[in-house]
Amino acid sequence: ARIGGVMQSEPPLATTKSLRLTAQLQSEWQKAGINFRVMLVGESGLGKSTFTRALFRPYVPEQQMSEDERISRDPIRARTTKIHEIVHDIENDGYPIEFTVVDCPGYGDSMDSTSWIDAIVKYITSRFEQHYVASASPPVNGASNGLQRDGLVHVCLYFIAAHRLKGIDIEFMQRLEKHVNLVPVIAKADTMTIAERDSFRRLILSELRHRDVRIFELEDPHPSDAPPSGPMRVGTTAPPPFAVCAAEDGNRVYPWGVCNVEDPSHSDLSVLRSMLFATSMLSAKRRTLQLYEEAYAADRRRREHAQSLSQSR
Ligand code: GDP
C-alpha cells in the first residue's frame, strides 16, 4: 500500500535505529547478512550528498561515515564528477548489512546529458552481467548467490529540482525504470510552500503516468487500516514523489524559522527512510531480480544460445 498521509503525532519508524529486519528476512540469513545498494541520480548541486548522509545517519556511525567519505570521495565534496561507490558495513538487529551508496555524476558540469545517462545505464547493466556470471558458477564457501548478496542496484533515488521538472528528467526516468526500482525525490523541498509542493507532486505523477514510467511502490510503515493516532494530516497529497530537505546537522536555519529535516511535517526524509529500509528492503531486492530477468537475463540467455548454435555449425 502507498502511504496515505503523514500523521504529525506518530513518530516515523526509522527515527529509531532498527531496520526491523527480523520482520522482513528469514532467520537463516542472519549470519550471512544482506547487502543493499542505493543509487543517487540527479543534476549536481541538488543536495544528493547531504541527503544521503542524513538518510543513513541512524544506521551508520558518524565516525564511520566520515572515514568512508575520506577514503572514497574527491577532495571537493560539493561537486560529484564520476560514478563512485561508498560502502558502509554495519550491523543492525543482529544482521550484518552492507550498504552501498552509488553516487552518480551530476550532469550540467563536465558531462552532456546523453553521455551522462548512458554511463549510468551502463553501470547498472554491468551489475546485471556480473550477476549473470555469478549465478552460473557454484556459490563460494557455501554462500548463496541469491537474494541476500546479489551485487545489483536495488533502488535508484532520482532527484528532481524543486519547481523545475525538465523534459530531460522524464526522459531519464523513462530509461532508468526499465533497469532499476525508481523512486522520484523532490530535492530542496524547503524552497516550496505546501501548495507548491502538492501541485508539483501532482504534476510529476501525471507526467510519469502519461509516459508510462513505473515507479517503485514502497510499503507503508503505518498501513491506513491502522487506527489514526493523530488529528493532523500534513498537506493534501502524499508521497511519492518524496519531497525532502536535508542538512548536515539536522536543521536548516532561516531568518524566518527552522526546518527540522527529521520532522515529517517539514520533510519526507524520515518517511522515505522508514519505507525504504524498515519495510521495503526485501521487496526492493525481489523486484530487482524481476527487472534483471526482464531487462537483461532473458535476452542474455537467448544471445548465448544463438552464439553456441552458430559455433556448433
Ligand atoms: P550534490 O552535488 O547533489 O551532492 O549536492 P550537495 O549535497 O553537495 O549540496 C549542494 C548545496 O545545496 C550545499 O550548499 C548544501 O548545503 C545545499 N543543500 C543540501 N540539501 C539542501 C536542502 O534540502 N535544501 C536547501 N535549501 N539546500 C540544500
CSV table of C-alpha atoms and ligand atoms in Angstrom, one decimal:
chain,number,residue,atom,x,y,z
A,1,ALA,CA,0.0,0.0,0.0
A,2,ARG,CA,1.1,3.5,-0.6
A,3,ILE,CA,1.4,5.8,2.3
A,4,GLY,CA,-1.8,7.5,2.9
A,5,GLY,CA,-0.7,10.6,4.7
A,6,VAL,CA,1.7,11.6,7.4
A,7,MET,CA,0.5,11.9,10.9
A,8,GLN,CA,2.3,14.5,12.8
A,9,SER,CA,2.0,12.9,16.2
A,10,GLU,CA,3.2,9.5,15.0
A,11,PRO,CA,7.0,9.2,15.1
A,12,PRO,CA,8.3,7.5,11.9
A,13,LEU,CA,9.8,4.1,12.5
A,14,ALA,CA,13.2,5.0,11.3
A,15,THR,CA,13.8,7.7,13.9
A,16,THR,CA,14.8,4.5,15.9
A,17,LYS,CA,17.9,2.7,14.7
A,18,SER,CA,16.1,-0.5,14.0
A,19,LEU,CA,15.6,-1.6,10.4
A,20,ARG,CA,13.1,-4.2,11.6
A,21,LEU,CA,14.9,-6.8,9.5
A,22,THR,CA,13.5,-9.8,11.5
A,23,ALA,CA,10.1,-8.9,10.1
A,24,GLN,CA,11.5,-8.9,6.6
A,25,LEU,CA,14.2,-11.6,6.5
A,26,GLN,CA,14.4,-15.3,7.0
A,27,SER,CA,16.5,-16.2,10.1
A,28,GLU,CA,18.9,-18.3,8.1
A,29,TRP,CA,20.2,-15.1,6.6
A,30,GLN,CA,21.1,-13.7,9.9
A,31,LYS,CA,24.7,-14.9,9.8
A,32,ALA,CA,25.4,-14.1,6.1
A,33,GLY,CA,23.7,-10.8,6.3
A,34,ILE,CA,22.4,-8.9,3.3
A,35,ASN,CA,23.6,-6.1,1.0
A,36,PHE,CA,21.6,-3.2,-0.2
A,37,ARG,CA,22.7,-0.8,-3.0
A,38,VAL,CA,21.2,2.6,-3.4
A,39,MET,CA,21.9,4.7,-6.4
A,40,LEU,CA,21.6,8.5,-6.5
A,41,VAL,CA,20.9,10.3,-9.7
A,42,GLY,CA,20.2,13.9,-10.5
A,43,GLU,CA,21.7,17.2,-11.5
A,44,SER,CA,24.7,18.3,-9.5
A,45,GLY,CA,24.1,20.7,-6.6
A,46,LEU,CA,20.6,19.3,-5.7
A,47,GLY,CA,21.8,18.2,-2.3
A,48,LYS,CA,22.3,14.5,-3.0
A,49,SER,CA,25.3,14.1,-0.9
A,50,THR,CA,23.8,16.0,2.1
A,51,PHE,CA,20.6,14.0,1.8
A,52,THR,CA,22.4,10.6,1.7
A,53,ARG,CA,24.3,11.3,4.8
A,54,ALA,CA,21.1,12.3,6.6
A,55,LEU,CA,19.3,9.2,5.2
A,56,PHE,CA,21.9,6.8,6.6
A,57,ARG,CA,22.7,8.7,9.8
A,58,PRO,CA,20.6,6.5,12.2
A,59,TYR,CA,22.4,3.3,11.0
A,60,VAL,CA,25.9,4.3,10.1
A,61,PRO,CA,28.0,5.7,12.9
A,62,GLU,CA,29.1,9.3,12.2
A,63,GLN,CA,32.7,8.4,12.5
A,64,GLN,CA,32.5,5.6,10.0
A,65,MET,CA,30.6,7.8,7.6
A,66,SER,CA,33.4,10.4,7.6
A,67,GLU,CA,36.1,7.7,7.3
A,68,ASP,CA,34.3,6.2,4.3
A,69,GLU,CA,34.0,9.7,2.8
A,70,ARG,CA,37.7,10.3,3.2
A,71,ILE,CA,38.6,7.1,1.5
A,72,SER,CA,36.3,7.3,-1.4
A,73,ARG,CA,35.4,10.9,-2.1
A,74,ASP,CA,37.1,13.6,-4.1
A,75,PRO,CA,38.5,16.4,-2.0
A,76,ILE,CA,36.0,18.8,-3.4
A,77,ARG,CA,32.8,17.4,-2.0
A,78,ALA,CA,30.4,19.9,-3.5
A,79,ARG,CA,30.8,18.5,-7.0
A,80,THR,CA,30.1,14.9,-7.9
A,81,THR,CA,32.1,14.1,-11.0
A,82,LYS,CA,32.3,10.4,-11.6
A,83,ILE,CA,30.3,7.3,-10.5
A,84,HIS,CA,31.7,6.1,-7.2
A,85,GLU,CA,30.6,3.7,-4.6
A,86,ILE,CA,30.8,4.2,-0.8
A,87,VAL,CA,30.4,1.0,1.2
A,88,HIS,CA,29.2,1.1,4.8
A,89,ASP,CA,29.4,-2.2,6.7
A,90,ILE,CA,27.1,-2.1,9.7
A,91,GLU,CA,25.2,-4.4,12.0
A,92,ASN,CA,21.5,-3.9,12.7
A,93,ASP,CA,19.1,-6.1,14.7
A,94,GLY,CA,21.9,-8.7,14.8
A,95,TYR,CA,22.1,-8.8,11.0
A,96,PRO,CA,25.3,-7.7,9.2
A,97,ILE,CA,24.3,-5.3,6.4
A,98,GLU,CA,26.4,-3.9,3.6
A,99,PHE,CA,25.0,-0.6,2.4
A,100,THR,CA,26.5,0.7,-0.8
A,101,VAL,CA,25.8,4.2,-2.0
A,102,VAL,CA,26.4,4.7,-5.7
A,103,ASP,CA,26.9,8.3,-6.3
A,104,CYS,CA,26.5,9.2,-10.0
A,105,PRO,CA,28.0,12.2,-11.8
A,106,GLY,CA,25.6,15.1,-11.9
A,107,TYR,CA,25.0,16.4,-15.4
A,108,GLY,CA,25.5,20.0,-16.1
A,109,ASP,CA,29.1,20.1,-15.0
A,110,SER,CA,31.6,18.3,-17.3
A,111,MET,CA,29.1,15.9,-19.0
A,112,ASP,CA,26.4,16.3,-21.5
A,113,SER,CA,23.1,14.7,-20.7
A,114,THR,CA,23.2,11.8,-23.1
A,115,SER,CA,26.6,10.5,-22.1
A,116,TRP,CA,25.5,11.0,-18.5
A,117,ILE,CA,22.5,8.7,-18.7
A,118,ASP,CA,24.4,6.2,-21.0
A,119,ALA,CA,27.1,5.9,-18.3
A,120,ILE,CA,24.6,5.3,-15.6
A,121,VAL,CA,22.6,2.7,-17.5
A,122,LYS,CA,25.9,1.0,-18.5
A,123,TYR,CA,26.9,0.8,-14.8
A,124,ILE,CA,23.5,-0.9,-13.9
A,125,THR,CA,23.9,-3.3,-16.8
A,126,SER,CA,27.5,-4.2,-15.8
A,127,ARG,CA,26.0,-5.2,-12.4
A,128,PHE,CA,23.4,-7.4,-14.3
A,129,GLU,CA,26.3,-9.0,-16.2
A,130,GLN,CA,28.2,-9.7,-13.1
A,131,HIS,CA,25.2,-11.2,-11.5
A,132,TYR,CA,24.6,-13.3,-14.6
A,133,VAL,CA,28.1,-14.7,-14.5
A,134,ALA,CA,28.0,-15.3,-10.7
A,135,SER,CA,24.6,-17.1,-11.0
A,136,ALA,CA,26.1,-19.5,-13.5
A,137,SER,CA,29.0,-20.5,-11.2
A,138,PRO,CA,28.6,-22.5,-8.0
A,139,PRO,CA,28.4,-20.5,-4.7
A,140,VAL,CA,31.7,-19.8,-3.0
A,141,ASN,CA,32.1,-21.1,0.6
A,142,GLY,CA,28.5,-22.2,0.7
A,143,ALA,CA,27.4,-18.6,0.4
A,144,SER,CA,24.3,-18.2,-1.7
A,145,ASN,CA,24.3,-16.2,-5.0
A,146,GLY,CA,20.7,-15.5,-4.4
A,147,LEU,CA,18.7,-12.7,-2.9
A,148,GLN,CA,20.8,-11.7,0.1
A,149,ARG,CA,24.1,-10.8,-1.6
A,150,ASP,CA,23.4,-10.1,-5.2
A,151,GLY,CA,25.5,-7.1,-6.1
A,152,LEU,CA,22.7,-5.5,-8.1
A,153,VAL,CA,21.4,-1.9,-7.8
A,154,HIS,CA,18.3,-2.2,-5.6
A,155,VAL,CA,16.9,1.3,-5.6
A,156,CYS,CA,17.5,4.5,-7.6
A,157,LEU,CA,16.7,7.8,-6.0
A,158,TYR,CA,16.1,10.2,-8.8
A,159,PHE,CA,16.4,13.8,-7.6
A,160,ILE,CA,14.2,16.5,-9.3
A,161,ALA,CA,14.9,20.1,-8.7
A,162,ALA,CA,12.1,21.9,-6.7
A,163,HIS,CA,9.8,23.9,-9.0
A,164,ARG,CA,11.6,22.6,-12.2
A,165,LEU,CA,10.5,19.4,-13.8
A,166,LYS,CA,12.5,19.2,-17.0
A,167,GLY,CA,11.8,17.1,-20.1
A,168,ILE,CA,15.2,15.5,-19.6
A,169,ASP,CA,14.2,14.3,-16.1
A,170,ILE,CA,11.2,12.4,-17.6
A,171,GLU,CA,13.3,11.1,-20.4
A,172,PHE,CA,16.0,9.8,-17.9
A,173,MET,CA,13.4,8.3,-15.5
A,174,GLN,CA,11.8,6.5,-18.5
A,175,ARG,CA,15.1,4.9,-19.3
A,176,LEU,CA,16.1,4.1,-15.8
A,177,GLU,CA,12.8,2.5,-14.6
A,178,LYS,CA,13.4,-0.4,-17.0
A,179,HIS,CA,16.5,-1.3,-15.2
A,180,VAL,CA,16.1,-0.3,-11.6
A,181,ASN,CA,13.4,0.4,-8.9
A,182,LEU,CA,12.8,4.1,-9.4
A,183,VAL,CA,11.9,6.4,-6.5
A,184,PRO,CA,11.4,10.0,-7.5
A,185,VAL,CA,12.5,12.6,-5.0
A,186,ILE,CA,11.9,16.4,-5.0
A,187,ALA,CA,15.1,18.0,-3.7
A,188,LYS,CA,15.3,21.1,-1.6
A,189,ALA,CA,11.6,21.0,-0.8
A,190,ASP,CA,12.2,23.6,1.9
A,191,THR,CA,12.1,26.1,-1.0
A,192,MET,CA,8.4,25.3,-1.7
A,193,THR,CA,5.2,26.3,0.0
A,194,ILE,CA,2.9,23.4,0.9
A,195,ALA,CA,0.6,24.3,-2.0
A,196,GLU,CA,3.5,24.5,-4.5
A,197,ARG,CA,4.8,21.2,-3.2
A,198,ASP,CA,1.5,19.4,-3.6
A,199,SER,CA,0.8,20.7,-7.1
A,200,PHE,CA,4.4,19.9,-8.1
A,201,ARG,CA,3.8,16.3,-6.8
A,202,ARG,CA,0.7,16.0,-8.9
A,203,LEU,CA,2.4,17.4,-11.9
A,204,ILE,CA,5.3,14.9,-11.7
A,205,LEU,CA,2.9,12.0,-11.1
A,206,SER,CA,0.7,12.9,-14.0
A,207,GLU,CA,3.8,13.3,-16.4
A,208,LEU,CA,5.1,9.9,-15.3
A,209,ARG,CA,1.8,8.3,-15.8
A,210,HIS,CA,1.4,9.9,-19.2
A,211,ARG,CA,4.7,8.4,-20.3
A,212,ASP,CA,4.1,5.0,-18.7
A,213,VAL,CA,7.0,5.4,-16.3
A,214,ARG,CA,6.7,2.8,-13.5
A,215,ILE,CA,7.8,3.9,-10.1
A,216,PHE,CA,8.6,1.5,-7.2
A,217,GLU,CA,5.8,1.4,-4.7
A,218,LEU,CA,7.3,1.4,-1.3
A,219,GLU,CA,5.4,-0.2,1.5
A,220,ASP,CA,3.7,1.9,4.1
A,221,PRO,CA,5.1,1.5,7.6
A,222,HIS,CA,1.8,2.7,9.1
A,223,PRO,CA,-0.9,1.0,7.0
A,224,SER,CA,-4.0,3.0,6.5
A,225,ASP,CA,-6.2,0.4,8.2
A,226,ALA,CA,-4.4,1.1,11.5
A,227,PRO,CA,-6.4,3.4,13.8
A,228,PRO,CA,-5.4,7.1,13.2
A,229,SER,CA,-3.3,8.3,16.0
A,230,GLY,CA,-3.1,12.0,15.3
A,231,PRO,CA,-5.6,14.6,14.3
A,232,MET,CA,-3.5,16.4,11.7
A,233,ARG,CA,-2.7,15.5,8.2
A,234,VAL,CA,0.1,17.4,6.7
A,235,GLY,CA,-0.6,18.7,3.2
A,236,THR,CA,-3.3,17.4,0.9
A,237,THR,CA,-1.2,14.9,-1.1
A,238,ALA,CA,1.1,12.2,0.0
A,239,PRO,CA,4.4,10.9,-1.4
A,240,PRO,CA,5.5,9.7,-3.9
A,241,PRO,CA,7.3,11.7,-5.1
A,242,PHE,CA,9.1,12.3,-1.7
A,243,ALA,CA,9.7,16.0,-1.0
A,244,VAL,CA,12.8,16.1,1.0
A,245,CYS,CA,15.2,18.6,2.6
A,246,ALA,CA,18.5,17.7,4.3
A,247,ALA,CA,21.2,19.3,6.4
A,248,GLU,CA,24.5,18.2,7.8
A,249,ASP,CA,23.4,18.8,11.4
A,250,GLY,CA,19.7,18.0,11.1
A,251,ASN,CA,18.4,21.6,10.9
A,252,ARG,CA,18.2,24.3,8.2
A,253,VAL,CA,18.1,27.6,10.0
A,254,TYR,CA,16.4,30.5,8.1
A,255,PRO,CA,15.8,34.1,9.1
A,256,TRP,CA,12.1,33.2,9.4
A,257,GLY,CA,12.3,29.8,11.1
A,258,VAL,CA,14.0,26.4,11.4
A,259,CYS,CA,13.4,23.4,9.1
A,260,ASN,CA,14.0,20.2,11.1
A,261,VAL,CA,14.8,17.6,8.4
A,262,GLU,CA,13.6,14.7,10.6
A,263,ASP,CA,10.2,16.2,11.2
A,264,PRO,CA,7.7,14.6,8.8
A,265,SER,CA,5.8,17.9,8.6
A,266,HIS,CA,8.9,19.6,7.2
A,267,SER,CA,10.4,16.8,5.1
A,268,ASP,CA,9.7,13.3,3.8
A,269,LEU,CA,13.2,12.2,4.7
A,270,SER,CA,12.2,10.1,7.8
A,271,VAL,CA,9.1,8.7,6.0
A,272,LEU,CA,11.2,7.7,3.0
A,273,ARG,CA,13.8,6.1,5.3
A,274,SER,CA,11.2,4.0,7.0
A,275,MET,CA,9.6,2.9,3.8
A,276,LEU,CA,12.9,2.2,2.1
A,277,PHE,CA,14.7,0.3,4.9
A,278,ALA,CA,12.2,-0.7,7.6
A,279,THR,CA,9.5,-2.1,5.4
A,280,SER,CA,10.6,-2.5,1.7
A,281,MET,CA,14.2,-3.6,1.6
A,282,LEU,CA,13.4,-7.1,0.8
A,283,SER,CA,10.6,-6.3,-1.7
A,284,ALA,CA,13.0,-4.0,-3.4
A,285,LYS,CA,15.5,-6.8,-3.7
A,286,ARG,CA,12.9,-9.2,-5.1
A,287,ARG,CA,11.7,-6.7,-7.7
A,288,THR,CA,15.3,-6.0,-8.7
A,289,LEU,CA,15.7,-9.7,-9.6
A,290,GLN,CA,12.5,-9.5,-11.7
A,291,LEU,CA,13.8,-6.4,-13.5
A,292,TYR,CA,17.1,-8.2,-14.1
A,293,GLU,CA,15.2,-11.1,-15.6
A,294,GLU,CA,13.1,-8.8,-17.8
A,295,ALA,CA,15.7,-6.3,-18.8
A,296,TYR,CA,18.7,-8.5,-19.1
A,297,ALA,CA,18.9,-12.2,-18.3
A,298,ALA,CA,16.3,-13.5,-20.7
A,299,ASP,CA,17.9,-11.7,-23.6
A,300,ARG,CA,21.4,-12.6,-22.5
A,301,ARG,CA,20.5,-16.3,-22.4
A,302,ARG,CA,19.0,-16.0,-26.0
A,303,ARG,CA,22.2,-14.4,-27.2
A,304,GLU,CA,24.3,-17.0,-25.6
A,305,HIS,CA,22.2,-19.8,-27.1
A,306,ALA,CA,22.3,-18.3,-30.6
A,307,GLN,CA,26.1,-17.9,-30.3
A,308,SER,CA,26.6,-21.6,-29.2
A,309,LEU,CA,24.3,-22.7,-32.1
A,310,SER,CA,26.4,-20.7,-34.7
A,311,GLN,CA,29.6,-22.1,-33.2
A,312,SER,CA,28.4,-25.6,-33.4
A,313,ARG,CA,27.6,-25.3,-37.1
B,1,GDP,P1,25.1,17.3,-4.7
B,1,GDP,O1,26.1,17.9,-5.7
B,1,GDP,O2,23.8,17.0,-5.3
B,1,GDP,O3,25.7,16.1,-4.0
B,1,GDP,O4,24.8,18.5,-3.6
B,1,GDP,P2,25.4,18.8,-2.1
B,1,GDP,O5,24.9,17.8,-1.1
B,1,GDP,O6,26.8,19.0,-2.2
B,1,GDP,O7,24.6,20.2,-1.8
B,1,GDP,C1,24.8,21.3,-2.6
B,1,GDP,C2,24.3,22.6,-1.8
B,1,GDP,O8,22.9,22.5,-1.5
B,1,GDP,C3,25.1,22.7,-0.5
B,1,GDP,O9,25.3,24.1,-0.3
B,1,GDP,C4,24.0,22.2,0.5
B,1,GDP,O10,24.2,22.9,1.8
B,1,GDP,C5,22.7,22.7,-0.1
B,1,GDP,N1,21.6,21.8,0.3
B,1,GDP,C6,21.7,20.5,0.5
B,1,GDP,N2,20.5,20.0,0.8
B,1,GDP,C7,19.6,21.0,0.8
B,1,GDP,C8,18.2,21.2,1.1
B,1,GDP,O11,17.5,20.2,1.4
B,1,GDP,N3,17.7,22.5,1.0
B,1,GDP,C9,18.4,23.5,0.6
B,1,GDP,N4,17.8,24.7,0.5
B,1,GDP,N5,19.7,23.4,0.4
B,1,GDP,C10,20.3,22.2,0.5
